[in-house]
Short mmCIF file of C-alpha atoms and ligand atoms in Angstrom, two decimals:
data_model
loop_
_atom_site.label_atom_id
_atom_site.label_comp_id
_atom_site.label_asym_id
_atom_site.label_seq_id
_atom_site.Cartn_x
_atom_site.Cartn_y
_atom_site.Cartn_z
CA MET A 17 96.03 120.09 139.81
CA LEU A 18 97.40 117.82 137.08
CA ASP A 19 97.77 115.09 139.68
CA ILE A 20 94.11 115.32 140.68
CA LYS A 21 93.02 115.27 137.06
CA ILE A 22 95.21 112.26 136.29
CA LYS A 23 93.92 110.36 139.32
CA SER A 24 90.30 110.98 138.41
CA ILE A 25 90.75 109.88 134.81
CA PHE A 26 92.81 106.91 135.92
CA ASN A 27 90.06 105.71 138.25
CA ARG A 28 87.76 105.61 135.25
CA ILE A 29 90.28 103.49 133.37
CA LEU A 30 90.55 100.81 135.96
CA ASN A 31 88.03 98.06 135.95
CA LYS A 32 87.06 96.35 139.19
CA ASN A 33 89.53 93.45 138.68
CA ASN A 34 92.62 95.60 138.73
CA ARG A 35 91.67 98.32 141.28
CA ASN A 36 94.05 96.91 143.89
CA GLN A 37 97.12 96.76 141.69
CA ASP A 38 99.85 99.40 141.64
CA LYS A 39 98.64 102.40 139.69
CA ASN A 40 101.99 103.51 138.26
CA LEU A 41 102.57 100.06 136.87
CA LEU A 42 99.10 99.87 135.38
CA ILE A 43 99.37 103.24 133.66
CA GLY A 44 102.40 102.13 131.68
CA LYS A 45 101.03 98.69 130.98
CA PHE A 46 97.61 99.78 129.76
CA ILE A 47 98.77 102.65 127.65
CA ARG A 48 101.55 100.70 125.98
CA ASN A 49 99.35 97.72 125.23
CA ARG A 50 96.55 99.99 124.03
CA SER A 51 94.26 97.29 125.16
CA THR A 52 90.60 97.91 124.47
CA ARG A 53 89.38 94.84 126.30
CA GLU A 54 90.76 95.55 129.74
CA VAL A 55 90.36 99.27 129.99
CA ASN A 56 88.04 102.08 129.13
CA LYS A 57 89.76 103.09 125.90
CA ASN A 58 88.45 106.66 125.73
CA ALA A 59 89.63 107.35 129.27
CA ALA A 60 92.98 105.79 128.44
CA ILE A 61 93.37 108.04 125.42
CA GLU A 62 92.35 111.06 127.51
CA LEU A 63 94.90 110.19 130.14
CA GLU A 64 97.63 109.58 127.61
CA ALA A 65 96.93 112.92 125.98
CA LEU A 66 97.01 114.71 129.31
CA LEU A 67 100.29 113.11 130.22
CA LEU A 68 102.05 113.41 126.91
CA HIS A 69 101.02 116.96 126.23
CA THR A 70 102.45 118.08 129.53
CA ASP A 71 105.68 119.85 128.64
CA CYS A 72 107.66 118.61 131.57
CA ILE A 73 106.97 114.93 130.92
CA ALA A 74 109.81 113.03 129.41
CA GLY A 75 110.09 109.74 127.63
CA LEU A 76 107.43 107.54 129.00
CA TYR A 77 106.66 104.00 129.92
CA TYR A 78 109.83 102.05 130.07
CA PRO A 79 108.96 98.40 130.43
CA THR A 80 108.49 97.60 134.08
CA VAL A 81 108.72 94.35 135.99
CA ASP A 82 105.17 93.40 136.86
CA GLU A 83 105.62 92.72 140.55
CA ASN A 84 107.46 95.91 141.43
CA GLN A 85 108.31 99.30 140.07
CA ASP A 86 111.80 98.53 138.76
CA TYR A 87 112.53 99.23 135.16
CA LEU A 88 113.04 96.15 133.08
CA VAL A 89 116.16 97.55 131.47
CA CYS A 90 119.22 95.35 131.33
CA ASP A 91 122.52 95.89 129.57
CA GLU A 92 122.95 93.98 126.34
CA SER A 93 125.15 94.60 123.35
CA PRO A 94 124.10 93.80 119.79
CA LYS A 95 125.58 90.70 118.28
CA GLY A 96 126.30 90.50 114.56
CA LYS A 97 123.52 91.14 112.11
CA LEU A 98 121.10 93.91 113.04
CA PRO A 99 118.01 92.39 114.68
CA VAL A 100 114.45 93.40 113.79
CA PRO A 101 112.37 94.99 116.59
CA PRO A 102 109.19 93.31 117.82
CA GLN A 103 106.10 94.39 115.91
CA LYS A 104 104.86 96.60 118.76
CA PHE A 105 107.71 99.02 117.91
CA TRP A 106 106.94 99.14 114.19
CA HIS A 107 104.37 101.91 114.64
CA TRP A 108 102.13 100.30 112.06
CA TYR A 109 104.80 100.20 109.35
CA GLY A 110 104.73 96.97 107.37
CA LEU A 111 102.49 93.93 107.62
CA ASN A 112 105.37 91.53 108.06
CA GLU A 113 109.11 91.66 108.66
CA GLU A 114 109.88 91.81 104.95
CA SER A 115 107.65 94.82 104.23
CA TYR A 116 108.78 96.57 107.44
CA LEU A 117 112.42 96.29 106.36
CA LYS A 118 111.73 97.10 102.71
CA GLY A 119 109.81 100.29 103.56
CA GLY A 120 112.57 101.54 105.90
CA LYS A 121 115.27 100.79 103.36
CA ALA A 122 113.48 102.60 100.53
CA LEU A 123 112.91 105.69 102.69
CA ALA A 124 116.52 105.76 103.91
CA GLN A 125 117.65 105.78 100.27
CA ILE A 126 115.27 108.68 99.46
CA TYR A 127 116.55 110.70 102.44
CA ARG A 128 120.19 109.87 101.58
CA GLU A 129 119.79 110.98 97.95
CA SER A 130 118.01 114.19 98.92
CA ALA A 131 120.70 115.05 101.46
CA LYS A 132 123.45 114.31 98.93
CA LYS A 133 121.73 116.46 96.33
CA HIS A 134 121.96 119.37 98.77
CA GLY A 135 125.63 118.86 99.65
CA ILE A 136 125.78 116.26 102.44
CA SER A 137 128.69 113.91 101.75
CA PHE A 138 128.32 111.51 104.72
CA GLN A 139 132.05 111.75 105.44
CA HIS A 140 133.78 110.43 108.56
CA GLY A 141 133.03 112.83 111.43
CA GLN A 142 129.74 114.11 110.06
CA LYS A 143 126.66 113.79 112.25
CA MET A 144 123.07 112.88 111.55
CA LEU A 145 119.90 112.41 113.57
CA ASP A 146 116.69 110.45 112.92
CA PHE A 147 114.24 112.49 114.99
CA GLY A 148 111.23 110.40 116.04
CA CYS A 149 112.97 107.16 115.01
CA SER A 150 110.76 104.65 116.87
CA GLY A 151 112.46 101.20 116.57
CA GLY A 152 115.11 102.52 114.13
CA ARG A 153 113.16 101.42 111.03
CA VAL A 154 114.93 103.93 108.79
CA LEU A 155 118.16 104.65 110.70
CA ARG A 156 119.22 100.97 110.57
CA TRP A 157 119.80 101.42 106.84
CA PHE A 158 122.57 103.96 107.53
CA GLU A 159 124.83 101.20 108.79
CA GLU A 160 127.36 101.75 106.04
CA GLU A 161 127.61 105.46 106.91
CA ALA A 162 127.97 104.59 110.62
CA SER A 163 130.77 102.12 109.81
CA LYS A 164 132.58 104.90 107.92
CA GLY A 165 132.54 107.07 111.02
CA VAL A 166 129.40 109.13 110.53
CA GLU A 167 127.82 109.68 113.98
CA CYS A 168 124.28 108.38 113.53
CA TRP A 169 121.76 109.24 116.26
CA GLY A 170 118.12 108.37 116.78
CA CYS A 171 115.63 109.62 119.41
CA ASP A 172 111.97 109.28 120.28
CA ILE A 173 109.62 109.82 123.20
CA ASP A 174 108.64 106.17 123.01
CA ALA A 175 110.92 105.02 125.81
CA ALA A 176 110.23 101.33 125.35
CA ALA A 177 111.09 101.48 121.66
CA ILE A 178 114.29 103.36 122.45
CA ASP A 179 115.12 100.86 125.17
CA TRP A 180 114.97 98.17 122.46
CA THR A 181 117.18 100.17 120.07
CA GLN A 182 119.73 100.85 122.80
CA LYS A 183 119.97 97.16 123.53
CA ASN A 184 119.99 95.96 119.95
CA LEU A 185 121.34 98.65 117.60
CA MET A 186 123.79 100.62 119.78
CA PRO A 187 126.57 100.43 118.45
CA PRO A 188 126.77 101.19 115.58
CA PHE A 189 124.06 103.79 116.22
CA LYS A 190 123.40 106.02 119.24
CA PHE A 191 119.97 106.51 120.79
CA PHE A 192 118.30 108.51 123.52
CA VAL A 193 114.81 109.26 124.77
CA ASN A 194 113.70 112.85 124.29
CA SER A 195 110.81 114.61 126.03
CA THR A 196 107.72 116.35 124.72
CA ALA A 197 109.39 119.69 125.54
CA PRO A 198 110.95 121.10 122.35
CA HIS A 199 114.56 120.68 123.32
CA LEU A 200 117.36 118.46 122.01
CA PRO A 201 120.41 117.92 124.20
CA PHE A 202 122.99 119.00 121.60
CA ARG A 203 125.00 122.14 121.14
CA ASP A 204 124.26 124.62 118.31
CA ASP A 205 125.15 123.44 114.76
CA TYR A 206 125.94 119.89 115.94
CA PHE A 207 124.33 118.01 113.05
CA ASP A 208 124.92 117.99 109.31
CA PHE A 209 121.68 116.20 108.62
CA ILE A 210 118.43 115.65 110.54
CA TYR A 211 115.32 114.00 109.20
CA ALA A 212 111.96 113.82 110.94
CA GLY A 213 109.72 111.37 109.08
CA SER A 214 106.11 111.66 110.16
CA PHE A 215 106.93 113.47 113.42
CA PHE A 216 105.09 116.74 112.77
CA THR A 217 102.08 114.61 111.83
CA HIS A 218 101.98 113.44 115.47
CA ILE A 219 102.13 116.68 117.43
CA LYS A 220 99.72 119.53 117.65
CA ASP A 221 101.49 121.77 120.17
CA MET A 222 104.72 123.69 119.82
CA ALA A 223 105.43 122.78 116.20
CA THR A 224 107.18 126.12 115.63
CA MET A 225 109.37 125.64 118.69
CA TRP A 226 110.37 122.19 117.38
CA LEU A 227 111.21 123.74 114.01
CA LEU A 228 113.38 126.34 115.73
CA GLU A 229 115.04 123.68 117.85
CA LEU A 230 115.82 121.44 114.89
CA ALA A 231 117.24 124.42 113.01
CA ARG A 232 119.43 125.33 115.98
CA CYS A 233 121.01 121.89 115.93
CA ILE A 234 121.77 121.80 112.16
CA ASN A 235 124.84 123.67 110.89
CA LYS A 236 124.52 126.33 108.20
CA ASP A 237 125.52 123.93 105.35
CA GLY A 238 123.40 121.16 106.77
CA VAL A 239 120.06 119.76 105.65
CA GLY A 240 116.79 118.98 107.39
CA ILE A 241 114.03 116.83 105.95
CA ILE A 242 110.53 116.87 107.42
CA THR A 243 107.66 114.79 106.05
CA ILE A 244 104.02 115.69 106.74
CA VAL A 245 100.52 115.12 105.42
CA ASP A 246 99.44 118.06 103.25
CA GLU A 247 97.48 118.76 100.06
CA GLY A 248 99.97 116.61 98.14
CA SER A 249 98.82 113.58 100.21
CA LEU A 250 95.06 113.90 99.68
CA GLU A 251 94.68 111.96 96.43
CA LYS A 252 96.73 108.99 97.59
CA LEU A 253 94.95 108.92 100.95
CA ARG A 254 91.54 109.06 99.30
CA ASN A 255 92.47 106.13 97.04
CA LEU A 256 93.74 104.18 100.05
CA SER A 257 90.48 104.75 101.86
CA LYS A 258 88.49 103.53 98.82
CA LYS A 259 90.66 100.45 98.39
CA GLN A 260 91.20 99.42 101.96
CA GLY A 261 88.13 100.77 103.80
CA ASP A 262 88.44 100.08 107.52
CA ASN A 263 92.01 98.78 107.04
CA ALA A 264 93.23 102.02 105.51
CA PRO A 265 95.54 104.25 107.62
CA ARG A 266 93.58 106.33 110.13
CA GLY A 267 94.51 109.52 108.25
CA ALA A 268 92.94 108.12 105.08
CA GLN A 269 89.72 107.25 106.89
CA PHE A 270 89.63 110.67 108.54
CA ILE A 271 89.98 112.48 105.19
CA ALA A 272 87.23 110.40 103.59
CA GLU A 273 84.83 110.59 106.57
CA ASN A 274 85.24 114.36 106.99
CA ASN A 275 85.54 115.14 103.31
CA ILE A 276 88.80 116.98 103.80
CA THR A 277 89.75 118.81 100.60
CA ARG A 278 92.52 121.10 99.44
CA GLU A 279 90.20 124.02 100.26
CA THR A 280 89.56 122.72 103.78
CA LEU A 281 93.29 122.58 104.44
CA GLN A 282 93.93 125.94 102.86
CA ASN A 283 91.16 127.58 104.88
CA GLN A 284 92.20 126.04 108.20
CA GLY A 285 96.00 125.82 108.00
CA PHE A 286 96.17 122.69 110.05
CA ILE A 287 93.69 120.15 111.35
CA THR A 288 94.30 117.69 114.17
CA ARG A 289 92.42 114.53 114.98
CA ASP A 290 92.56 112.34 118.07
CA SER A 291 95.17 112.81 120.77
CA SER A 292 98.56 111.45 121.91
CA PRO A 293 101.61 110.83 119.68
CA TRP A 294 100.40 107.42 118.61
CA TRP A 295 96.76 108.20 117.88
CA LEU A 296 97.03 111.82 116.89
CA GLY A 297 97.22 112.99 113.28
CA THR A 298 97.90 116.50 112.05
CA LEU A 299 97.27 117.59 108.47
CA TYR A 300 98.75 120.84 107.15
CA SER A 301 98.16 123.16 104.26
CA ARG A 302 101.41 123.54 102.36
CA ASP A 303 101.38 127.37 102.56
CA PHE A 304 100.80 127.22 106.30
CA PHE A 305 103.64 124.75 106.91
CA ILE A 306 106.04 126.72 104.72
CA ARG A 307 105.20 129.91 106.64
CA ARG A 308 105.81 128.10 109.94
CA ALA A 309 109.02 126.46 108.72
CA SER A 310 110.30 129.70 107.30
CA VAL A 311 110.85 131.21 110.73
CA ALA A 312 113.79 128.82 111.07
CA PHE A 313 114.56 127.41 107.62
CA ASP A 314 114.87 128.19 103.93
CA VAL A 315 112.78 125.71 102.02
CA LEU A 316 115.04 124.11 99.35
CA GLU A 317 112.48 121.76 97.91
CA VAL A 318 109.03 120.28 98.51
CA ARG A 319 108.42 116.82 97.12
CA ASP A 320 105.02 115.09 96.87
CA ASN A 321 104.86 111.51 98.17
CA MET A 322 108.41 111.46 99.49
CA ASN A 323 107.44 109.29 102.45
CA VAL A 324 104.72 107.08 100.89
CA TYR A 325 101.85 109.59 100.79
CA GLN A 326 103.59 112.25 102.93
CA SER A 327 105.19 115.30 101.33
CA GLY A 328 108.85 115.92 102.05
CA TYR A 329 110.18 119.39 102.89
CA VAL A 330 113.92 119.71 102.33
CA LEU A 331 115.24 122.55 104.49
CA ARG A 332 118.37 124.53 105.34
CA PRO A 333 118.66 126.59 108.53
CA LYS A 334 118.56 130.33 108.02
C1 SAM B 429 104.51 107.44 112.60
S1 SAM B 429 105.86 107.18 113.67
C2 SAM B 429 107.24 107.41 112.59
C3 SAM B 429 108.41 106.64 113.04
C4 SAM B 429 109.70 106.77 112.18
N1 SAM B 429 110.02 108.15 111.91
C5 SAM B 429 109.58 105.94 110.92
O1 SAM B 429 109.49 106.53 109.83
O2 SAM B 429 109.56 104.72 111.02
C6 SAM B 429 105.87 108.68 114.63
C7 SAM B 429 106.94 108.65 115.71
O3 SAM B 429 107.03 109.96 116.30
C8 SAM B 429 107.25 109.74 117.66
N2 SAM B 429 106.92 110.97 118.42
C9 SAM B 429 105.72 111.54 118.65
N3 SAM B 429 105.85 112.66 119.40
C10 SAM B 429 107.16 112.80 119.62
C11 SAM B 429 107.97 113.78 120.31
N4 SAM B 429 107.41 114.82 120.94
N5 SAM B 429 109.31 113.63 120.29
C12 SAM B 429 109.89 112.58 119.67
N6 SAM B 429 109.20 111.62 119.00
C13 SAM B 429 107.87 111.73 118.98
C14 SAM B 429 106.37 108.56 118.04
O4 SAM B 429 106.70 107.96 119.26
C15 SAM B 429 106.64 107.67 116.80
O5 SAM B 429 107.77 106.85 117.00
#
């Protein structure tokens, strides 16, 4: 059934020039490039949503060699200074290399301080995970901890971004591709610290299962940090929309265009726009998110604007 649906949407994506090319190759290529010129963008978004919200589908779209279906994944080890990923793996963070690096560094320091405040010492043998790490923007700033023997992991469903991190940042870090199914391949209590910056803002399904899964993997003295868009973000987002107009983040434009207020969030609990992990945005009411998180965690602290305009929830597993 899914197969038939995918094929019919995919036929709408193809234009007449590329009808004869290999479909599996084109799927990856079009969706990754998010090209609006070559494809029917709405159909591409529809297809991406269908694929990515299918529980059994794992990390997607490794780079492929154009002429055949082989993955373009070769073995390389990082040399010396940590390299910066290509801009396509920045996930819209930073306008240039300097601001990309600066933003990640500042956020790493905020997460580090919050974790320390709640008892994480980053000693040799401790373990941490950047969940939804994309190109390692934040994790790369835990190099000192990694060199002291803290096991530092990152994961994402963006297989191409993880492919880059595995080639360029591993060691000192460790990376893997996870799937859209709410499961992490670690035993109970494995981690001392997990942060998920702007991950829950990019899913609409199974948020509670992900909360339970994250809690399962953090030990009882450990800390989780989750950042989301909630009431605490509205003022900053509204100002961004006023100042930057069409260049403002999509969330800011959405709030302005739909006049999303504190009351709207409180009445609805959560609101989702668009589809797929890269286009989708979920906004929460704080009460709603705390109620959801409380099935798995005690909420130690909620901090406005922890991650730029996103509120940070500092959590301990129950
Ligand atoms: C806005 S970016 C944030 C990236 C990173 N946390 C940072 O602060 O630079 C959201 C990330 O969540 C990832 N993502 C979305 N759905 C996911 C899922 N089900 N599992 C893991 N990562 C996911 C996206 O691929 C993307 O890298």
